[in-house]
């Protein structure tokens, strides 16, 4: 079965029957350009399934999409946000450190404290915290947000 991208997103909609969503996920896994799954604006109710496709990829496959994945954390009510957060949490900290640092700067410019709070959750991975040794300012900011929302860090 081959479907056009618009039909695929309709099929990925979480309101569709499970078997339709599963067929769509099988098709979606064949698409190499992951950017189409990064919160397609026209199809918000497909985001949970888009996140499933994204989260199945390796760190290497996701490397160029980390900034886009971090944007998903602007609102944890968005479909797929928790899946993306869990996947980011498991990524190699050396891959994450630049993108997280960049998005922290963006969140500060936007005065988006909620986004900073949700990105700070990634510090749960001590390797990421340690990876920020070169960027103490970012490390401090994220730690402050982490501890004010999620609780005390043990390091």
PDB file of N, CA and C in Angstrom, residues 21-105:
ATOM      1  N   UNK A  21      -4.555   3.360  12.026  1.00  0.00           N
ATOM      2  CA  UNK A  21      -3.339   3.978  12.552  1.00  0.00           C
ATOM      3  C   UNK A  21      -2.143   3.041  12.403  1.00  0.00           C
ATOM      4  N   UNK A  22      -2.336   1.765  12.669  1.00  0.00           N
ATOM      5  CA  UNK A  22      -1.232   0.798  12.555  1.00  0.00           C
ATOM      6  C   UNK A  22      -0.755   0.671  11.111  1.00  0.00           C
ATOM      7  N   UNK A  23      -1.690   0.662  10.165  1.00  0.00           N
ATOM      8  CA  UNK A  23      -1.315   0.616   8.742  1.00  0.00           C
ATOM      9  C   UNK A  23      -0.536   1.878   8.374  1.00  0.00           C
ATOM     10  N   UNK A  24      -0.979   3.011   8.881  1.00  0.00           N
ATOM     11  CA  UNK A  24      -0.300   4.281   8.608  1.00  0.00           C
ATOM     12  C   UNK A  24       1.109   4.277   9.211  1.00  0.00           C
ATOM     13  N   UNK A  25       1.259   3.747  10.412  1.00  0.00           N
ATOM     14  CA  UNK A  25       2.583   3.674  11.038  1.00  0.00           C
ATOM     15  C   UNK A  25       3.528   2.804  10.212  1.00  0.00           C
ATOM     16  N   UNK A  26       3.021   1.709   9.667  1.00  0.00           N
ATOM     17  CA  UNK A  26       3.862   0.860   8.809  1.00  0.00           C
ATOM     18  C   UNK A  26       4.349   1.643   7.591  1.00  0.00           C
ATOM     19  N   UNK A  27       3.467   2.422   6.988  1.00  0.00           N
ATOM     20  CA  UNK A  27       3.851   3.251   5.842  1.00  0.00           C
ATOM     21  C   UNK A  27       4.804   4.368   6.260  1.00  0.00           C
ATOM     22  N   UNK A  28       4.512   4.996   7.379  1.00  0.00           N
ATOM     23  CA  UNK A  28       5.323   6.125   7.853  1.00  0.00           C
ATOM     24  C   UNK A  28       6.757   5.696   8.134  1.00  0.00           C
ATOM     25  N   UNK A  29       6.930   4.482   8.624  1.00  0.00           N
ATOM     26  CA  UNK A  29       8.285   3.989   8.930  1.00  0.00           C
ATOM     27  C   UNK A  29       9.169   3.894   7.687  1.00  0.00           C
ATOM     28  N   UNK A  30       8.569   3.855   6.511  1.00  0.00           N
ATOM     29  CA  UNK A  30       9.317   3.753   5.251  1.00  0.00           C
ATOM     30  C   UNK A  30       9.863   5.109   4.793  1.00  0.00           C
ATOM     31  N   UNK A  31       9.333   6.191   5.346  1.00  0.00           N
ATOM     32  CA  UNK A  31       9.733   7.539   4.925  1.00  0.00           C
ATOM     33  C   UNK A  31      11.044   7.921   5.598  1.00  0.00           C
ATOM     34  N   UNK A  32      12.012   8.284   4.792  1.00  0.00           N
ATOM     35  CA  UNK A  32      13.344   8.610   5.323  1.00  0.00           C
ATOM     36  C   UNK A  32      13.452  10.051   5.823  1.00  0.00           C
ATOM     37  N   UNK A  33      12.690  10.956   5.237  1.00  0.00           N
ATOM     38  CA  UNK A  33      12.748  12.371   5.622  1.00  0.00           C
ATOM     39  C   UNK A  33      11.916  12.594   6.882  1.00  0.00           C
ATOM     40  N   UNK A  34      12.577  12.576   8.011  1.00  0.00           N
ATOM     41  CA  UNK A  34      11.876  12.687   9.289  1.00  0.00           C
ATOM     42  C   UNK A  34      11.274  14.064   9.537  1.00  0.00           C
ATOM     43  N   UNK A  35      11.735  15.060   8.806  1.00  0.00           N
ATOM     44  CA  UNK A  35      11.229  16.416   9.042  1.00  0.00           C
ATOM     45  C   UNK A  35       9.712  16.502   8.847  1.00  0.00           C
ATOM     46  N   UNK A  36       9.144  15.659   7.993  1.00  0.00           N
ATOM     47  CA  UNK A  36       7.691  15.703   7.777  1.00  0.00           C
ATOM     48  C   UNK A  36       6.919  15.300   9.027  1.00  0.00           C
ATOM     49  N   UNK A  37       7.584  14.604   9.956  1.00  0.00           N
ATOM     50  CA  UNK A  37       6.917  14.150  11.179  1.00  0.00           C
ATOM     51  C   UNK A  37       7.110  15.101  12.360  1.00  0.00           C
ATOM     52  N   UNK A  38       7.847  16.176  12.161  1.00  0.00           N
ATOM     53  CA  UNK A  38       8.117  17.121  13.247  1.00  0.00           C
ATOM     54  C   UNK A  38       6.952  18.100  13.398  1.00  0.00           C
ATOM     55  N   UNK A  39       5.939  17.671  14.115  1.00  0.00           N
ATOM     56  CA  UNK A  39       4.748  18.476  14.416  1.00  0.00           C
ATOM     57  C   UNK A  39       4.129  19.119  13.174  1.00  0.00           C
ATOM     58  N   UNK A  40       3.658  18.316  12.237  1.00  0.00           N
ATOM     59  CA  UNK A  40       3.022  18.912  11.059  1.00  0.00           C
ATOM     60  C   UNK A  40       1.808  19.757  11.457  1.00  0.00           C
ATOM     61  N   UNK A  41       1.875  21.037  11.204  1.00  0.00           N
ATOM     62  CA  UNK A  41       0.887  22.010  11.676  1.00  0.00           C
ATOM     63  C   UNK A  41      -0.531  21.648  11.250  1.00  0.00           C
ATOM     64  N   UNK A  42      -0.674  21.160  10.038  1.00  0.00           N
ATOM     65  CA  UNK A  42      -2.012  20.871   9.511  1.00  0.00           C
ATOM     66  C   UNK A  42      -2.655  19.636  10.146  1.00  0.00           C
ATOM     67  N   UNK A  43      -1.847  18.828  10.838  1.00  0.00           N
ATOM     68  CA  UNK A  43      -2.349  17.534  11.327  1.00  0.00           C
ATOM     69  C   UNK A  43      -1.971  17.303  12.790  1.00  0.00           C
ATOM     70  N   UNK A  44      -2.402  18.193  13.664  1.00  0.00           N
ATOM     71  CA  UNK A  44      -2.003  18.109  15.075  1.00  0.00           C
ATOM     72  C   UNK A  44      -2.373  16.778  15.716  1.00  0.00           C
ATOM     73  N   UNK A  45      -3.499  16.193  15.312  1.00  0.00           N
ATOM     74  CA  UNK A  45      -3.930  14.957  15.965  1.00  0.00           C
ATOM     75  C   UNK A  45      -3.184  13.738  15.439  1.00  0.00           C
ATOM     76  N   UNK A  46      -2.207  13.963  14.570  1.00  0.00           N
ATOM     77  CA  UNK A  46      -1.329  12.872  14.133  1.00  0.00           C
ATOM     78  C   UNK A  46      -0.006  12.900  14.903  1.00  0.00           C
ATOM     79  N   UNK A  47       0.202  13.919  15.725  1.00  0.00           N
ATOM     80  CA  UNK A  47       1.494  14.116  16.384  1.00  0.00           C
ATOM     81  C   UNK A  47       1.918  12.941  17.262  1.00  0.00           C
ATOM     82  N   UNK A  48       0.988  12.322  17.972  1.00  0.00           N
ATOM     83  CA  UNK A  48       1.345  11.184  18.833  1.00  0.00           C
ATOM     84  C   UNK A  48       1.960  10.074  17.977  1.00  0.00           C
ATOM     85  N   UNK A  49       1.313   9.777  16.858  1.00  0.00           N
ATOM     86  CA  UNK A  49       1.841   8.735  15.976  1.00  0.00           C
ATOM     87  C   UNK A  49       3.121   9.186  15.273  1.00  0.00           C
ATOM     88  N   UNK A  50       3.221  10.462  14.949  1.00  0.00           N
ATOM     89  CA  UNK A  50       4.472  10.987  14.389  1.00  0.00           C
ATOM     90  C   UNK A  50       5.611  10.784  15.392  1.00  0.00           C
ATOM     91  N   UNK A  51       5.324  11.052  16.649  1.00  0.00           N
ATOM     92  CA  UNK A  51       6.329  10.878  17.701  1.00  0.00           C
ATOM     93  C   UNK A  51       6.755   9.413  17.800  1.00  0.00           C
ATOM     94  N   UNK A  52       5.818   8.502  17.631  1.00  0.00           N
ATOM     95  CA  UNK A  52       6.166   7.072  17.670  1.00  0.00           C
ATOM     96  C   UNK A  52       7.169   6.734  16.573  1.00  0.00           C
ATOM     97  N   UNK A  53       6.930   7.250  15.374  1.00  0.00           N
ATOM     98  CA  UNK A  53       7.845   6.996  14.250  1.00  0.00           C
ATOM     99  C   UNK A  53       9.221   7.575  14.566  1.00  0.00           C
ATOM    100  N   UNK A  54       9.247   8.790  15.046  1.00  0.00           N
ATOM    101  CA  UNK A  54      10.508   9.467  15.373  1.00  0.00           C
ATOM    102  C   UNK A  54      11.280   8.696  16.448  1.00  0.00           C
ATOM    103  N   UNK A  55      10.570   8.282  17.482  1.00  0.00           N
ATOM    104  CA  UNK A  55      11.230   7.657  18.636  1.00  0.00           C
ATOM    105  C   UNK A  55      11.827   6.288  18.328  1.00  0.00           C
ATOM    106  N   UNK A  56      11.425   5.681  17.239  1.00  0.00           N
ATOM    107  CA  UNK A  56      11.987   4.388  16.842  1.00  0.00           C
ATOM    108  C   UNK A  56      13.350   4.527  16.171  1.00  0.00           C
ATOM    109  N   UNK A  57      13.721   5.734  15.820  1.00  0.00           N
ATOM    110  CA  UNK A  57      14.966   5.965  15.081  1.00  0.00           C
ATOM    111  C   UNK A  57      16.169   5.958  16.020  1.00  0.00           C
ATOM    112  N   UNK A  58      17.338   5.697  15.432  1.00  0.00           N
ATOM    113  CA  UNK A  58      18.580   5.686  16.206  1.00  0.00           C
ATOM    114  C   UNK A  58      19.030   7.124  16.502  1.00  0.00           C
ATOM    115  N   UNK A  59      19.942   7.255  17.447  1.00  0.00           N
ATOM    116  CA  UNK A  59      20.514   8.568  17.755  1.00  0.00           C
ATOM    117  C   UNK A  59      21.125   9.187  16.496  1.00  0.00           C
ATOM    118  N   UNK A  60      21.812   8.380  15.707  1.00  0.00           N
ATOM    119  CA  UNK A  60      22.465   8.893  14.498  1.00  0.00           C
ATOM    120  C   UNK A  60      21.418   9.428  13.521  1.00  0.00           C
ATOM    121  N   UNK A  61      20.316   8.704  13.362  1.00  0.00           N
ATOM    122  CA  UNK A  61      19.264   9.153  12.450  1.00  0.00           C
ATOM    123  C   UNK A  61      18.595  10.433  12.940  1.00  0.00           C
ATOM    124  N   UNK A  62      18.561  10.621  14.250  1.00  0.00           N
ATOM    125  CA  UNK A  62      17.879  11.778  14.843  1.00  0.00           C
ATOM    126  C   UNK A  62      18.784  12.985  15.051  1.00  0.00           C
ATOM    127  N   UNK A  63      20.064  12.801  14.899  1.00  0.00           N
ATOM    128  CA  UNK A  63      21.037  13.853  15.206  1.00  0.00           C
ATOM    129  C   UNK A  63      20.668  15.214  14.619  1.00  0.00           C
ATOM    130  N   UNK A  64      20.288  15.279  13.366  1.00  0.00           N
ATOM    131  CA  UNK A  64      20.000  16.571  12.739  1.00  0.00           C
ATOM    132  C   UNK A  64      18.614  17.121  13.098  1.00  0.00           C
ATOM    133  N   UNK A  65      17.839  16.357  13.846  1.00  0.00           N
ATOM    134  CA  UNK A  65      16.474  16.767  14.192  1.00  0.00           C
ATOM    135  C   UNK A  65      16.302  17.126  15.671  1.00  0.00           C
ATOM    136  N   UNK A  66      17.373  17.130  16.424  1.00  0.00           N
ATOM    137  CA  UNK A  66      17.266  17.328  17.880  1.00  0.00           C
ATOM    138  C   UNK A  66      16.636  18.673  18.232  1.00  0.00           C
ATOM    139  N   UNK A  67      17.024  19.736  17.546  1.00  0.00           N
ATOM    140  CA  UNK A  67      16.427  21.057  17.840  1.00  0.00           C
ATOM    141  C   UNK A  67      14.917  21.022  17.617  1.00  0.00           C
ATOM    142  N   UNK A  68      14.494  20.363  16.547  1.00  0.00           N
ATOM    143  CA  UNK A  68      13.055  20.257  16.268  1.00  0.00           C
ATOM    144  C   UNK A  68      12.352  19.419  17.330  1.00  0.00           C
ATOM    145  N   UNK A  69      13.010  18.365  17.773  1.00  0.00           N
ATOM    146  CA  UNK A  69      12.421  17.530  18.817  1.00  0.00           C
ATOM    147  C   UNK A  69      12.276  18.322  20.123  1.00  0.00           C
ATOM    148  N   UNK A  70      13.274  19.131  20.426  1.00  0.00           N
ATOM    149  CA  UNK A  70      13.217  19.941  21.649  1.00  0.00           C
ATOM    150  C   UNK A  70      12.066  20.945  21.614  1.00  0.00           C
ATOM    151  N   UNK A  71      11.704  21.418  20.427  1.00  0.00           N
ATOM    152  CA  UNK A  71      10.559  22.337  20.320  1.00  0.00           C
ATOM    153  C   UNK A  71       9.269  21.675  20.774  1.00  0.00           C
ATOM    154  N   UNK A  72       9.218  20.368  20.668  1.00  0.00           N
ATOM    155  CA  UNK A  72       8.042  19.615  21.094  1.00  0.00           C
ATOM    156  C   UNK A  72       7.817  19.784  22.603  1.00  0.00           C
ATOM    157  N   UNK A  73       8.880  20.091  23.323  1.00  0.00           N
ATOM    158  CA  UNK A  73       8.784  20.217  24.780  1.00  0.00           C
ATOM    159  C   UNK A  73       8.266  21.578  25.226  1.00  0.00           C
ATOM    160  N   UNK A  74       7.873  22.408  24.293  1.00  0.00           N
ATOM    161  CA  UNK A  74       7.329  23.717  24.674  1.00  0.00           C
ATOM    162  C   UNK A  74       6.014  23.562  25.423  1.00  0.00           C
ATOM    163  N   UNK A  75       5.317  22.469  25.181  1.00  0.00           N
ATOM    164  CA  UNK A  75       4.041  22.234  25.855  1.00  0.00           C
ATOM    165  C   UNK A  75       3.838  20.727  25.983  1.00  0.00           C
ATOM    166  N   UNK A  76       3.861  20.227  27.205  1.00  0.00           N
ATOM    167  CA  UNK A  76       3.726  18.781  27.411  1.00  0.00           C
ATOM    168  C   UNK A  76       2.298  18.289  27.188  1.00  0.00           C
ATOM    169  N   UNK A  77       1.372  19.202  26.944  1.00  0.00           N
ATOM    170  CA  UNK A  77       0.013  18.793  26.586  1.00  0.00           C
ATOM    171  C   UNK A  77      -0.105  18.427  25.111  1.00  0.00           C
ATOM    172  N   UNK A  78       0.893  18.776  24.327  1.00  0.00           N
ATOM    173  CA  UNK A  78       0.857  18.459  22.906  1.00  0.00           C
ATOM    174  C   UNK A  78       0.953  16.951  22.725  1.00  0.00           C
ATOM    175  N   UNK A  79       0.175  16.396  21.795  1.00  0.00           N
ATOM    176  CA  UNK A  79       0.277  14.963  21.536  1.00  0.00           C
ATOM    177  C   UNK A  79       1.713  14.584  21.168  1.00  0.00           C
ATOM    178  N   UNK A  80       2.197  13.514  21.783  1.00  0.00           N
ATOM    179  CA  UNK A  80       3.540  13.017  21.499  1.00  0.00           C
ATOM    180  C   UNK A  80       4.647  13.621  22.335  1.00  0.00           C
ATOM    181  N   UNK A  81       4.365  14.662  23.113  1.00  0.00           N
ATOM    182  CA  UNK A  81       5.415  15.359  23.863  1.00  0.00           C
ATOM    183  C   UNK A  81       6.141  14.441  24.847  1.00  0.00           C
ATOM    184  N   UNK A  82       5.396  13.595  25.554  1.00  0.00           N
ATOM    185  CA  UNK A  82       6.049  12.717  26.529  1.00  0.00           C
ATOM    186  C   UNK A  82       6.914  11.661  25.839  1.00  0.00           C
ATOM    187  N   UNK A  83       6.466  11.162  24.696  1.00  0.00           N
ATOM    188  CA  UNK A  83       7.273  10.195  23.946  1.00  0.00           C
ATOM    189  C   UNK A  83       8.591  10.829  23.508  1.00  0.00           C
ATOM    190  N   UNK A  84       8.497  12.053  22.995  1.00  0.00           N
ATOM    191  CA  UNK A  84       9.702  12.762  22.553  1.00  0.00           C
ATOM    192  C   UNK A  84      10.617  13.033  23.743  1.00  0.00           C
ATOM    193  N   UNK A  85      10.047  13.443  24.871  1.00  0.00           N
ATOM    194  CA  UNK A  85      10.855  13.713  26.060  1.00  0.00           C
ATOM    195  C   UNK A  85      11.607  12.453  26.498  1.00  0.00           C
ATOM    196  N   UNK A  86      10.901  11.323  26.526  1.00  0.00           N
ATOM    197  CA  UNK A  86      11.545  10.072  26.927  1.00  0.00           C
ATOM    198  C   UNK A  86      12.649   9.680  25.958  1.00  0.00           C
ATOM    199  N   UNK A  87      12.432   9.905  24.661  1.00  0.00           N
ATOM    200  CA  UNK A  87      13.451   9.554  23.665  1.00  0.00           C
ATOM    201  C   UNK A  87      14.670  10.457  23.803  1.00  0.00           C
ATOM    202  N   UNK A  88      14.431  11.750  24.005  1.00  0.00           N
ATOM    203  CA  UNK A  88      15.552  12.679  24.194  1.00  0.00           C
ATOM    204  C   UNK A  88      16.349  12.321  25.443  1.00  0.00           C
ATOM    205  N   UNK A  89      15.651  11.925  26.479  1.00  0.00           N
ATOM    206  CA  UNK A  89      16.305  11.568  27.736  1.00  0.00           C
ATOM    207  C   UNK A  89      17.295  10.414  27.535  1.00  0.00           C
ATOM    208  N   UNK A  90      17.013   9.532  26.584  1.00  0.00           N
ATOM    209  CA  UNK A  90      17.858   8.353  26.347  1.00  0.00           C
ATOM    210  C   UNK A  90      18.977   8.609  25.335  1.00  0.00           C
ATOM    211  N   UNK A  91      18.975   9.774  24.713  1.00  0.00           N
ATOM    212  CA  UNK A  91      19.987  10.063  23.677  1.00  0.00           C
ATOM    213  C   UNK A  91      21.362  10.302  24.289  1.00  0.00           C
ATOM    214  N   UNK A  92      22.356  10.091  23.464  1.00  0.00           N
ATOM    215  CA  UNK A  92      23.732  10.363  23.850  1.00  0.00           C
ATOM    216  C   UNK A  92      23.850  11.846  24.219  1.00  0.00           C
ATOM    217  N   UNK A  93      24.344  12.116  25.407  1.00  0.00           N
ATOM    218  CA  UNK A  93      24.407  13.492  25.911  1.00  0.00           C
ATOM    219  C   UNK A  93      25.278  14.389  25.040  1.00  0.00           C
ATOM    220  N   UNK A  94      26.295  13.828  24.405  1.00  0.00           N
ATOM    221  CA  UNK A  94      27.155  14.638  23.540  1.00  0.00           C
ATOM    222  C   UNK A  94      26.402  15.125  22.305  1.00  0.00           C
ATOM    223  N   UNK A  95      25.419  14.361  21.857  1.00  0.00           N
ATOM    224  CA  UNK A  95      24.587  14.799  20.735  1.00  0.00           C
ATOM    225  C   UNK A  95      23.621  15.898  21.181  1.00  0.00           C
ATOM    226  N   UNK A  96      23.174  15.816  22.415  1.00  0.00           N
ATOM    227  CA  UNK A  96      22.161  16.748  22.923  1.00  0.00           C
ATOM    228  C   UNK A  96      22.699  18.109  23.342  1.00  0.00           C
ATOM    229  N   UNK A  97      23.904  18.153  23.845  1.00  0.00           N
ATOM    230  CA  UNK A  97      24.383  19.340  24.553  1.00  0.00           C
ATOM    231  C   UNK A  97      24.304  20.618  23.712  1.00  0.00           C
ATOM    232  N   UNK A  98      24.709  20.568  22.461  1.00  0.00           N
ATOM    233  CA  UNK A  98      24.660  21.781  21.631  1.00  0.00           C
ATOM    234  C   UNK A  98      23.215  22.214  21.384  1.00  0.00           C
ATOM    235  N   UNK A  99      22.372  21.264  20.975  1.00  0.00           N
ATOM    236  CA  UNK A  99      20.981  21.584  20.653  1.00  0.00           C
ATOM    237  C   UNK A  99      20.232  22.097  21.876  1.00  0.00           C
ATOM    238  N   UNK A 100      20.437  21.476  23.015  1.00  0.00           N
ATOM    239  CA  UNK A 100      19.773  21.938  24.239  1.00  0.00           C
ATOM    240  C   UNK A 100      20.260  23.338  24.589  1.00  0.00           C
ATOM    241  N   UNK A 101      21.567  23.566  24.508  1.00  0.00           N
ATOM    242  CA  UNK A 101      22.112  24.894  24.785  1.00  0.00           C
ATOM    243  C   UNK A 101      21.508  25.948  23.867  1.00  0.00           C
ATOM    244  N   UNK A 102      21.377  25.609  22.598  1.00  0.00           N
ATOM    245  CA  UNK A 102      20.790  26.539  21.629  1.00  0.00           C
ATOM    246  C   UNK A 102      19.326  26.819  21.968  1.00  0.00           C
ATOM    247  N   UNK A 103      18.563  25.779  22.255  1.00  0.00           N
ATOM    248  CA  UNK A 103      17.136  25.967  22.530  1.00  0.00           C
ATOM    249  C   UNK A 103      16.906  26.658  23.879  1.00  0.00           C
ATOM    250  N   UNK A 104      17.804  26.484  24.820  1.00  0.00           N
ATOM    251  CA  UNK A 104      17.706  27.225  26.087  1.00  0.00           C
ATOM    252  C   UNK A 104      17.833  28.724  25.785  1.00  0.00           C
ATOM    253  N   UNK A 105      18.774  29.084  24.929  1.00  0.00           N
ATOM    254  CA  UNK A 105      18.921  30.502  24.548  1.00  0.00           C
ATOM    255  C   UNK A 105      17.638  31.011  23.887  1.00  0.00           C
TER     256      UNK A 105
END
